[in-house]
mmCIF file of C-alpha atoms in Angstrom:
data_model
loop_
_atom_site.group_PDB
_atom_site.id
_atom_site.type_symbol
_atom_site.label_atom_id
_atom_site.label_comp_id
_atom_site.label_asym_id
_atom_site.label_seq_id
_atom_site.Cartn_x
_atom_site.Cartn_y
_atom_site.Cartn_z
ATOM 1 C CA MET V 1 -116.402 35.907 13.617
ATOM 2 C CA GLU V 2 -113.688 38.365 12.567
ATOM 3 C CA SER V 3 -111.335 37.498 9.713
ATOM 4 C CA VAL V 4 -107.670 36.672 10.145
ATOM 5 C CA TYR V 5 -106.810 39.984 8.539
ATOM 6 C CA ASP V 6 -109.020 41.945 10.947
ATOM 7 C CA ALA V 7 -107.468 40.127 13.892
ATOM 8 C CA LEU V 8 -103.977 40.937 12.691
ATOM 9 C CA MET V 9 -104.745 44.583 12.078
ATOM 10 C CA ALA V 10 -106.268 44.839 15.558
ATOM 11 C CA ARG V 11 -102.938 43.619 16.945
ATOM 12 C CA GLY V 12 -101.124 46.394 15.154
ATOM 13 C CA MET V 13 -99.626 44.489 12.264
ATOM 14 C CA SER V 14 -98.942 46.681 9.264
ATOM 15 C CA ARG V 15 -100.409 45.872 5.869
ATOM 16 C CA ARG V 16 -96.888 45.455 4.506
ATOM 17 C CA ASP V 17 -96.056 42.830 7.148
ATOM 18 C CA PHE V 18 -99.316 41.065 6.414
ATOM 19 C CA PHE V 19 -98.383 40.587 2.763
ATOM 20 C CA ARG V 20 -94.872 39.579 3.747
ATOM 21 C CA PHE V 21 -96.385 36.923 5.956
ATOM 22 C CA CYS V 22 -98.619 35.657 3.125
ATOM 23 C CA THR V 23 -95.617 35.417 0.821
ATOM 24 C CA ALA V 24 -93.582 33.577 3.465
ATOM 25 C CA MET V 25 -96.385 31.090 4.114
ATOM 26 C CA ALA V 26 -96.860 30.407 0.381
ATOM 27 C CA ALA V 27 -93.122 29.828 -0.004
ATOM 28 C CA THR V 28 -93.007 27.591 3.068
ATOM 29 C CA LEU V 29 -95.791 25.469 1.618
ATOM 30 C CA GLY V 30 -93.912 25.153 -1.670
ATOM 31 C CA LEU V 31 -96.621 27.006 -3.591
ATOM 32 C CA PRO V 32 -95.866 29.095 -6.699
ATOM 33 C CA ALA V 33 -95.199 32.822 -6.232
ATOM 34 C CA GLN V 34 -98.629 33.857 -7.473
ATOM 35 C CA ALA V 35 -100.258 31.804 -4.707
ATOM 36 C CA SER V 36 -99.309 34.445 -2.138
ATOM 37 C CA ALA V 37 -102.054 36.691 -3.541
ATOM 38 C CA GLN V 38 -104.572 33.897 -3.115
ATOM 39 C CA VAL V 39 -103.418 33.369 0.461
ATOM 40 C CA ALA V 40 -103.757 37.099 1.192
ATOM 41 C CA GLN V 41 -107.223 37.241 -0.320
ATOM 42 C CA ALA V 42 -108.383 34.260 1.702
ATOM 43 C CA LEU V 43 -107.020 35.571 4.990
ATOM 44 C CA GLN V 44 -108.708 38.942 4.410
ATOM 45 C CA ALA V 45 -112.094 37.451 3.614
ATOM 46 C CA LYS V 46 -112.448 34.298 5.655
ATOM 47 C CA PRO V 47 -113.092 34.073 9.374
ATOM 48 C CA ARG V 48 -110.623 32.539 11.751
ATOM 49 C CA VAL V 49 -110.938 28.788 11.950
ATOM 50 C CA PRO V 50 -112.272 27.389 15.235
ATOM 51 C CA VAL V 51 -109.874 24.798 16.639
ATOM 52 C CA ILE V 52 -110.371 22.140 19.273
ATOM 53 C CA TRP V 53 -106.917 21.065 20.464
ATOM 54 C CA ARG V 54 -106.992 17.805 22.386
ATOM 55 C CA SER V 55 -104.217 16.408 24.574
ATOM 56 C CA PHE V 56 -104.359 12.708 25.324
ATOM 57 C CA GLN V 57 -101.370 10.490 26.235
ATOM 58 C CA GLU V 58 -98.511 12.956 25.711
ATOM 59 C CA CYS V 59 -96.020 15.246 27.440
ATOM 60 C CA THR V 60 -97.126 18.609 25.936
ATOM 61 C CA CYS V 61 -93.824 19.094 24.114
ATOM 62 C CA CYS V 62 -95.768 19.519 20.869
ATOM 63 C CA SER V 63 -97.673 22.510 22.265
ATOM 64 C CA GLU V 64 -94.406 23.828 23.665
ATOM 65 C CA SER V 65 -92.916 23.698 20.194
ATOM 66 C CA LEU V 66 -95.884 25.563 18.744
ATOM 67 C CA ILE V 67 -96.001 28.399 21.262
ATOM 68 C CA ARG V 68 -92.234 28.816 21.182
ATOM 69 C CA ALA V 69 -92.138 29.269 17.417
ATOM 70 C CA SER V 70 -90.125 32.473 17.273
ATOM 71 C CA HIS V 71 -90.251 33.413 13.619
ATOM 72 C CA PRO V 72 -90.811 37.175 13.817
ATOM 73 C CA LEU V 73 -94.095 36.909 11.959
ATOM 74 C CA VAL V 74 -95.391 33.542 13.023
ATOM 75 C CA ALA V 75 -94.714 34.171 16.703
ATOM 76 C CA ASP V 76 -96.919 37.245 16.705
ATOM 77 C CA ILE V 77 -99.838 35.863 14.844
ATOM 78 C CA ILE V 78 -100.010 32.123 15.386
ATOM 79 C CA LEU V 79 -102.892 32.434 17.795
ATOM 80 C CA ASP V 80 -104.620 34.945 15.517
ATOM 81 C CA LEU V 81 -104.875 32.514 12.629
ATOM 82 C CA ILE V 82 -107.282 30.415 14.605
ATOM 83 C CA SER V 83 -109.926 30.723 17.234
ATOM 84 C CA LEU V 84 -108.444 28.393 19.819
ATOM 85 C CA ASP V 85 -111.677 27.360 21.485
ATOM 86 C CA TYR V 86 -110.261 24.478 23.507
ATOM 87 C CA HIS V 87 -106.720 23.734 24.644
ATOM 88 C CA GLU V 88 -106.175 22.215 28.088
ATOM 89 C CA VAL V 89 -102.833 23.959 28.601
ATOM 90 C CA LEU V 90 -103.500 27.380 27.102
ATOM 91 C CA MET V 91 -107.145 28.046 27.894
ATOM 92 C CA ALA V 92 -108.212 29.884 31.033
ATOM 93 C CA ALA V 93 -111.332 27.818 31.598
ATOM 94 C CA ALA V 94 -111.259 24.539 33.484
ATOM 95 C CA GLY V 95 -113.577 21.682 34.395
ATOM 96 C CA HIS V 96 -117.153 21.820 33.120
ATOM 97 C CA GLN V 97 -116.618 25.255 31.571
ATOM 98 C CA ALA V 98 -113.749 23.937 29.459
ATOM 99 C CA GLU V 99 -115.651 20.920 28.226
ATOM 100 C CA GLY V 100 -118.623 23.190 27.587
ATOM 101 C CA ALA V 101 -116.476 25.317 25.254
ATOM 102 C CA ALA V 102 -115.549 22.237 23.239
ATOM 103 C CA ARG V 103 -119.177 21.168 23.087
ATOM 104 C CA GLN V 104 -120.277 24.600 21.909
ATOM 105 C CA THR V 105 -117.735 24.590 19.079
ATOM 106 C CA LEU V 106 -118.748 21.089 18.114
ATOM 107 C CA GLU V 107 -122.376 22.094 17.733
ATOM 108 C CA LYS V 108 -122.014 25.643 16.393
ATOM 109 C CA TYR V 109 -119.303 25.014 13.818
ATOM 110 C CA ALA V 110 -119.987 21.475 12.644
ATOM 111 C CA GLY V 111 -118.042 20.879 9.447
ATOM 112 C CA ARG V 112 -116.040 24.093 9.881
ATOM 113 C CA TYR V 113 -113.719 23.475 12.813
ATOM 114 C CA VAL V 114 -110.297 21.821 12.948
ATOM 115 C CA LEU V 115 -109.520 19.046 15.403
ATOM 116 C CA ALA V 116 -105.831 19.005 16.373
ATOM 117 C CA VAL V 117 -104.719 16.062 18.486
ATOM 118 C CA GLU V 118 -101.629 15.618 20.614
ATOM 119 C CA GLY V 119 -100.931 12.256 22.187
ATOM 120 C CA SER V 120 -101.806 8.649 21.572
ATOM 121 C CA ILE V 121 -105.043 6.855 22.388
ATOM 122 C CA PRO V 122 -105.157 3.897 24.815
ATOM 123 C CA THR V 123 -107.010 0.957 23.316
ATOM 124 C CA ARG V 124 -106.251 -1.829 25.822
ATOM 125 C CA ASP V 125 -108.122 -0.138 28.649
ATOM 126 C CA GLU V 126 -109.857 3.154 27.936
ATOM 127 C CA ALA V 127 -109.641 4.117 31.621
ATOM 128 C CA TYR V 128 -105.961 4.999 31.101
ATOM 129 C CA CYS V 129 -106.966 8.385 29.679
ATOM 130 C CA THR V 130 -110.313 9.934 30.494
ATOM 131 C CA ILE V 131 -111.383 13.572 30.368
ATOM 132 C CA GLY V 132 -114.567 14.706 32.067
ATOM 133 C CA GLY V 133 -115.512 11.096 32.644
ATOM 134 C CA ARG V 134 -115.244 10.166 28.971
ATOM 135 C CA SER V 135 -112.594 8.019 27.336
ATOM 136 C CA ALA V 136 -110.076 9.497 24.925
ATOM 137 C CA LEU V 137 -111.358 7.184 22.205
ATOM 138 C CA ASP V 138 -114.967 8.348 22.578
ATOM 139 C CA ILE V 139 -113.959 12.008 22.499
ATOM 140 C CA LEU V 140 -111.717 11.491 19.474
ATOM 141 C CA ARG V 141 -114.350 9.707 17.422
ATOM 142 C CA GLU V 142 -117.098 12.189 18.225
ATOM 143 C CA GLU V 143 -115.068 15.328 17.531
ATOM 144 C CA ALA V 144 -113.423 13.909 14.405
ATOM 145 C CA GLU V 145 -116.755 12.991 12.844
ATOM 146 C CA THR V 146 -117.847 16.548 11.963
ATOM 147 C CA ALA V 147 -114.421 18.234 11.789
ATOM 148 C CA MET V 148 -113.358 20.041 8.633
ATOM 149 C CA ALA V 149 -109.888 18.563 9.101
ATOM 150 C CA VAL V 150 -108.186 16.307 11.625
ATOM 151 C CA ILE V 151 -104.510 16.879 12.407
ATOM 152 C CA ALA V 152 -102.316 14.397 14.255
ATOM 153 C CA TYR V 153 -99.768 16.795 15.718
ATOM 154 C CA GLY V 154 -96.635 15.014 16.934
ATOM 155 C CA ASN V 155 -95.285 11.494 16.857
ATOM 156 C CA CYS V 156 -97.616 10.302 19.642
ATOM 157 C CA ALA V 157 -100.751 11.204 17.715
ATOM 158 C CA SER V 158 -99.255 9.999 14.432
ATOM 159 C CA TRP V 159 -97.618 6.685 15.362
ATOM 160 C CA GLY V 160 -97.993 6.223 19.132
ATOM 161 C CA CYS V 161 -94.391 7.223 19.967
ATOM 162 C CA VAL V 162 -93.031 6.287 23.419
ATOM 163 C CA GLN V 163 -96.385 5.075 24.762
ATOM 164 C CA SER V 164 -96.657 2.475 22.012
ATOM 165 C CA SER V 165 -93.082 1.234 22.330
ATOM 166 C CA ARG V 166 -92.585 -2.325 23.535
ATOM 167 C CA PRO V 167 -94.336 -3.657 25.597
ATOM 168 C CA ASN V 168 -97.001 -0.949 25.071
ATOM 169 C CA PRO V 169 -98.949 -1.535 28.312
ATOM 170 C CA THR V 170 -101.879 0.748 27.368
ATOM 171 C CA GLY V 171 -102.268 -0.470 23.795
ATOM 172 C CA ALA V 172 -101.395 3.073 22.685
ATOM 173 C CA SER V 173 -102.166 3.890 19.065
ATOM 174 C CA GLY V 174 -101.892 6.776 16.659
ATOM 175 C CA ILE V 175 -105.246 8.318 15.794
ATOM 176 C CA ALA V 176 -105.347 7.515 12.062
ATOM 177 C CA LYS V 177 -105.736 3.794 12.774
ATOM 178 C CA LEU V 178 -108.764 4.573 14.928
ATOM 179 C CA LEU V 179 -110.512 6.768 12.363
ATOM 180 C CA PRO V 180 -111.001 4.500 9.330
ATOM 181 C CA GLY V 181 -112.167 6.362 6.243
ATOM 182 C CA LYS V 182 -111.192 9.750 7.692
ATOM 183 C CA THR V 183 -108.334 11.768 6.217
ATOM 184 C CA VAL V 184 -105.872 12.519 9.004
ATOM 185 C CA ILE V 185 -103.078 14.997 8.313
ATOM 186 C CA GLN V 186 -99.984 13.596 9.991
ATOM 187 C CA VAL V 187 -97.427 16.059 11.396
ATOM 188 C CA PRO V 188 -94.982 13.690 13.126
ATOM 189 C CA GLY V 189 -91.983 14.747 15.177
ATOM 190 C CA CYS V 190 -91.009 14.754 18.827
ATOM 191 C CA PRO V 191 -91.788 17.583 18.852
ATOM 192 C CA PRO V 192 -92.894 18.743 15.390
ATOM 193 C CA ILE V 193 -91.734 22.094 14.050
ATOM 194 C CA GLY V 194 -94.147 24.834 15.129
ATOM 195 C CA GLU V 195 -93.976 26.743 11.854
ATOM 196 C CA VAL V 196 -95.199 23.631 10.016
ATOM 197 C CA MET V 197 -98.459 23.807 11.956
ATOM 198 C CA ALA V 198 -98.831 27.502 11.132
ATOM 199 C CA ALA V 199 -98.327 26.861 7.414
ATOM 200 C CA LEU V 200 -100.735 23.936 7.516
ATOM 201 C CA LEU V 201 -103.449 26.107 9.094
ATOM 202 C CA VAL V 202 -102.893 28.805 6.468
ATOM 203 C CA HIS V 203 -103.365 26.190 3.760
ATOM 204 C CA LEU V 204 -106.591 24.940 5.335
ATOM 205 C CA ILE V 205 -107.954 28.491 5.642
ATOM 206 C CA THR V 206 -106.975 29.433 2.097
ATOM 207 C CA PHE V 207 -107.943 26.349 0.129
ATOM 208 C CA GLU V 208 -110.352 24.649 2.563
ATOM 209 C CA ARG V 209 -108.631 21.340 1.959
ATOM 210 C CA PRO V 210 -105.433 19.651 3.142
ATOM 211 C CA PRO V 211 -102.172 20.237 1.269
ATOM 212 C CA GLU V 212 -100.771 17.475 -0.900
ATOM 213 C CA LEU V 213 -100.064 14.464 1.305
ATOM 214 C CA ASP V 214 -97.834 11.432 0.888
ATOM 215 C CA VAL V 215 -99.020 7.848 1.352
ATOM 216 C CA LEU V 216 -98.591 8.175 5.118
ATOM 217 C CA GLY V 217 -100.712 11.320 5.306
ATOM 218 C CA ARG V 218 -97.793 13.737 5.767
ATOM 219 C CA PRO V 219 -97.671 17.107 3.926
ATOM 220 C CA LYS V 220 -95.182 16.649 1.095
ATOM 221 C CA ALA V 221 -93.977 20.226 1.462
ATOM 222 C CA PHE V 222 -92.364 19.317 4.787
ATOM 223 C CA TYR V 223 -91.897 15.559 4.674
ATOM 224 C CA GLY V 224 -90.923 15.081 1.045
ATOM 225 C CA LYS V 225 -87.187 14.797 1.700
ATOM 226 C CA ARG V 226 -84.965 12.944 4.114
ATOM 227 C CA VAL V 227 -83.150 14.883 6.794
ATOM 228 C CA HIS V 228 -80.004 13.561 5.132
ATOM 229 C CA ASP V 229 -80.840 15.259 1.830
ATOM 230 C CA THR V 230 -80.593 18.783 3.248
ATOM 231 C CA CYS V 231 -78.216 18.130 6.137
ATOM 232 C CA VAL V 232 -75.737 20.874 7.028
ATOM 233 C CA ARG V 233 -73.066 18.150 7.389
ATOM 234 C CA ARG V 234 -73.847 16.482 4.072
ATOM 235 C CA ALA V 235 -70.584 17.666 2.502
ATOM 236 C CA TYR V 236 -68.641 15.667 5.109
ATOM 237 C CA PHE V 237 -70.678 12.567 4.342
ATOM 238 C CA ASP V 238 -69.905 12.947 0.649
ATOM 239 C CA ALA V 239 -66.233 13.465 1.449
ATOM 240 C CA GLY V 240 -66.134 10.363 3.634
ATOM 241 C CA LEU V 241 -65.323 12.279 6.825
ATOM 242 C CA PHE V 242 -67.095 10.780 9.849
ATOM 243 C CA ALA V 243 -66.913 11.409 13.590
ATOM 244 C CA GLU V 244 -66.189 8.094 15.316
ATOM 245 C CA SER V 245 -66.930 9.245 18.877
ATOM 246 C CA PHE V 246 -68.334 12.294 20.661
ATOM 247 C CA ASP V 247 -64.891 13.572 21.605
ATOM 248 C CA ASP V 248 -62.667 12.833 18.646
ATOM 249 C CA TYR V 249 -61.131 15.194 16.129
ATOM 250 C CA GLY V 250 -63.881 14.695 13.570
ATOM 251 C CA TYR V 251 -66.661 15.493 16.054
ATOM 252 C CA ARG V 252 -64.941 18.652 17.233
ATOM 253 C CA HIS V 253 -64.615 19.803 13.641
ATOM 254 C CA GLY V 254 -68.240 19.173 12.681
ATOM 255 C CA TRP V 255 -67.849 16.027 10.572
ATOM 256 C CA CYS V 256 -70.745 13.761 9.642
ATOM 257 C CA LEU V 257 -72.503 12.002 12.567
ATOM 258 C CA TYR V 258 -73.644 8.969 10.578
ATOM 259 C CA LYS V 259 -71.436 6.518 12.485
ATOM 260 C CA LEU V 260 -72.751 7.845 15.804
ATOM 261 C CA GLY V 261 -76.203 6.506 15.008
ATOM 262 C CA CYS V 262 -77.645 9.322 12.888
ATOM 263 C CA ARG V 263 -81.062 8.375 11.406
ATOM 264 C CA GLY V 264 -81.025 11.262 8.953
ATOM 265 C CA PRO V 265 -80.718 8.910 5.947
ATOM 266 C CA SER V 266 -84.013 7.215 6.824
ATOM 267 C CA THR V 267 -86.015 10.070 8.385
ATOM 268 C CA TYR V 268 -88.311 12.388 6.471
ATOM 269 C CA ASN V 269 -88.669 15.899 7.886
ATOM 270 C CA ALA V 270 -87.842 19.526 7.135
ATOM 271 C CA CYS V 271 -85.488 19.970 10.111
ATOM 272 C CA ALA V 272 -82.617 21.487 8.137
ATOM 273 C CA LEU V 273 -84.903 23.746 6.092
ATOM 274 C CA VAL V 274 -87.160 25.213 8.801
ATOM 275 C CA ARG V 275 -85.252 24.391 12.028
ATOM 276 C CA TRP V 276 -86.319 25.409 15.524
ATOM 277 C CA ASN V 277 -86.168 28.565 17.606
ATOM 278 C CA GLY V 278 -86.736 30.911 14.726
ATOM 279 C CA GLY V 279 -84.525 28.987 12.335
ATOM 280 C CA VAL V 280 -81.502 29.102 14.632
ATOM 281 C CA SER V 281 -80.581 25.423 14.667
ATOM 282 C CA TYR V 282 -81.679 21.794 14.774
ATOM 283 C CA PRO V 283 -80.190 18.676 16.447
ATOM 284 C CA ILE V 284 -77.592 17.725 13.819
ATOM 285 C CA GLN V 285 -76.378 21.303 13.511
ATOM 286 C CA SER V 286 -76.064 21.391 17.302
ATOM 287 C CA GLY V 287 -73.903 18.266 17.356
ATOM 288 C CA HIS V 288 -76.425 15.500 18.006
ATOM 289 C CA PRO V 289 -77.270 12.711 15.571
ATOM 290 C CA CYS V 290 -80.813 12.595 14.221
ATOM 291 C CA LEU V 291 -82.815 10.125 16.356
ATOM 292 C CA GLY V 292 -85.519 9.666 13.738
ATOM 293 C CA CYS V 293 -88.209 11.219 15.964
ATOM 294 C CA ALA V 294 -90.540 11.797 13.019
ATOM 295 C CA GLU V 295 -90.613 8.155 11.974
ATOM 296 C CA ARG V 296 -92.890 5.290 12.889
ATOM 297 C CA GLY V 297 -91.524 3.097 15.713
ATOM 298 C CA PHE V 298 -89.204 5.883 16.862
ATOM 299 C CA TRP V 299 -88.538 4.555 20.390
ATOM 300 C CA ASP V 300 -88.218 0.921 19.343
ATOM 301 C CA GLN V 301 -85.286 1.854 17.115
ATOM 302 C CA ALA V 302 -82.924 2.015 20.117
ATOM 303 C CA PRO V 303 -80.006 1.861 20.815
ATOM 304 C CA PHE V 304 -79.738 5.344 19.416
ATOM 305 C CA TYR V 305 -76.006 5.949 19.327
ATOM 306 C CA VAL V 306 -75.073 2.943 17.238
ATOM 307 C CA GLN V 307 -74.824 2.908 13.458
ATOM 308 C CA THR V 308 -77.852 0.873 12.435
ATOM 309 C CA VAL V 309 -79.228 2.688 9.409
ATOM 310 C CA GLY V 310 -77.924 1.582 6.037
ATOM 311 C CA ALA V 311 -76.203 4.116 3.833
ATOM 312 C CA PRO V 312 -78.756 5.669 1.485
ATOM 313 C CA ALA V 313 -78.679 4.313 -2.007
ATOM 314 C CA GLY V 314 -78.760 6.339 -5.192
ATOM 315 C CA ALA V 315 -77.651 9.941 -5.092
ATOM 316 C CA VAL V 316 -75.129 9.482 -2.361
ATOM 317 C CA GLY V 317 -71.531 10.423 -2.070
ATOM 318 C CA ARG V 318 -69.521 7.643 -0.457
ATOM 319 C CA ASN V 319 -70.719 4.686 1.470
ATOM 320 C CA PRO V 320 -69.127 5.106 4.908
ATOM 321 C CA ASP V 321 -68.617 1.364 5.244
ATOM 322 C CA THR V 322 -66.776 1.256 1.937
ATOM 323 C CA VAL V 323 -64.807 4.318 2.892
ATOM 324 C CA GLY V 324 -63.880 2.632 6.123
ATOM 325 C CA THR V 325 -62.808 -0.521 4.325
ATOM 326 C CA VAL V 326 -60.717 1.451 1.880
ATOM 327 C CA ALA V 327 -59.166 3.454 4.687
ATOM 328 C CA VAL V 328 -58.287 0.300 6.584
ATOM 329 C CA GLY V 329 -56.876 -1.240 3.414
ATOM 330 C CA VAL V 330 -54.712 1.786 2.711
ATOM 331 C CA ALA V 331 -53.496 1.849 6.306
ATOM 332 C CA ALA V 332 -52.666 -1.875 6.201
ATOM 333 C CA ALA V 333 -50.791 -1.538 2.921
ATOM 334 C CA ALA V 334 -48.848 1.403 4.316
ATOM 335 C CA ALA V 335 -47.984 -0.593 7.429
ATOM 336 C CA VAL V 336 -46.775 -3.534 5.339
ATOM 337 C CA ALA V 337 -44.714 -1.235 3.136
ATOM 338 C CA HIS V 338 -43.247 0.499 6.171
ATOM 339 C CA ALA V 339 -42.412 -2.817 7.823
ATOM 340 C CA GLY V 340 -40.800 -4.072 4.629
ATOM 341 C CA ALA V 341 -38.736 -0.920 4.240
ATOM 342 C CA THR V 342 -37.625 -1.089 7.862
ATOM 343 C CA ALA V 343 -36.604 -4.732 7.478
ATOM 344 C CA VAL V 344 -34.575 -3.993 4.354
ATOM 345 C CA ARG V 345 -32.876 -1.006 5.967
ATOM 346 C CA SER V 346 -32.029 -3.030 9.079
ATOM 347 C CA LEU V 347 -30.589 -5.835 6.974
ATOM 348 C CA VAL V 348 -28.398 -3.442 4.968
ATOM 349 C CA GLU V 349 -27.175 -1.657 8.090
ATOM 350 C CA ALA V 350 -26.435 -4.991 9.806
ATOM 351 C CA ARG V 351 -24.192 -5.918 6.892
ATOM 352 C CA GLY V 352 -22.339 -2.591 7.183
ATOM 353 C CA GLY V 353 -23.609 -1.312 3.882
ATOM 354 C CA ARG V 354 -25.433 1.873 2.916
ATOM 355 C CA PRO V 355 -28.961 2.106 1.569
ATOM 356 C CA GLN V 356 -29.056 2.998 -2.111
ATOM 357 C CA PRO V 357 -30.811 6.186 -3.288
ATOM 358 C CA GLY V 358 -34.306 5.356 -4.422
ATOM 359 C CA GLY V 359 -34.322 2.091 -2.512
ATOM 360 C CA ALA V 360 -36.139 1.251 0.647
ATOM 361 C CA GLY V 361 -35.509 4.112 3.059
ATOM 362 C CA GLY V 362 -33.074 5.633 0.611
ATOM 363 C CA ALA V 363 -34.511 9.158 0.497
ATOM 364 C CA ARG V 364 -34.687 9.367 4.285
ATOM 365 C CA ASP V 365 -31.122 8.165 4.730
ATOM 366 C CA GLU V 366 -29.852 10.465 1.996
ATOM 367 C CA GLY V 367 -31.451 13.373 3.792
ATOM 368 C CA LYS V 368 -29.758 12.475 7.022
ATOM 369 C CA GLU V 369 -26.366 12.422 5.359
ATOM 370 C CA GLY V 370 -26.935 15.569 3.363
#
């Protein structure tokens, strides 16, 4: 099988762009600068990795995210990093020929292929999702057994997502729970960021092992920080400026969306760093609160547009609840002071007198007379 480098050169990529890509991938993965040379060496020498890409209970938005990755380098080469031997949506084959391609990869590249999974697995009744007469669970367990790496791509494959939300009629489950003892690389999101998958594949090709993972199996390079930590509206949070509705002054001027139900303070993802559509934008930047789509129990966290997440502790600017209390207190004190001043002024005027300079309402009345 040809190497990644050979495949890229055949597509007309220049050597300069190839090294630029290696540097970008190393940086995206959070590797030191010298690692780009190691990435380049690996991609020149090693063959493309065979990939079986399974779709179970899902909506295909994860594949949509991957193929619409529009980074000028990633978009051109994403399908050249791998030998995509099976993908229900993208492959030309169908029926027995398609399943035969998966079987051939399974037997020919045992221990060297990657199994990428979209969608959850039904456990209450396996008939809910069958492919070629076999249950999703049987296919998953067989193909995961001899895979070099197993990737749960998307919230459905990671946590079960919408299919596992209450009352979960199919008993939908993420795949990690069904593969005890197997390391599953979790790439949650609804959908995940396409460039994350590209960087993950580069890491697997280069080092032949998963990148550093957190306790939930997520690559730390992309899930090590909360969305809140790198939010483009973070300055407004720190300043205590919050939109209260989707049509108020604060919303129109880009203030923090925390009070509109933003889950950024409790969601771990690289949305603000990588973004979608070639780094153009992501939900919060576009004016929508984070829904927490990369977290476990995503759909059961509804209602979405209500402030339910607590203000993050520690390195935080101002607690919006405290800010609100202070603001209300200041407003109340001002109202009391204004009412008192008005009462005094009315009493003085009723008695035919004149307010004294510096007294209640004095400056205003002096101005009128001046």
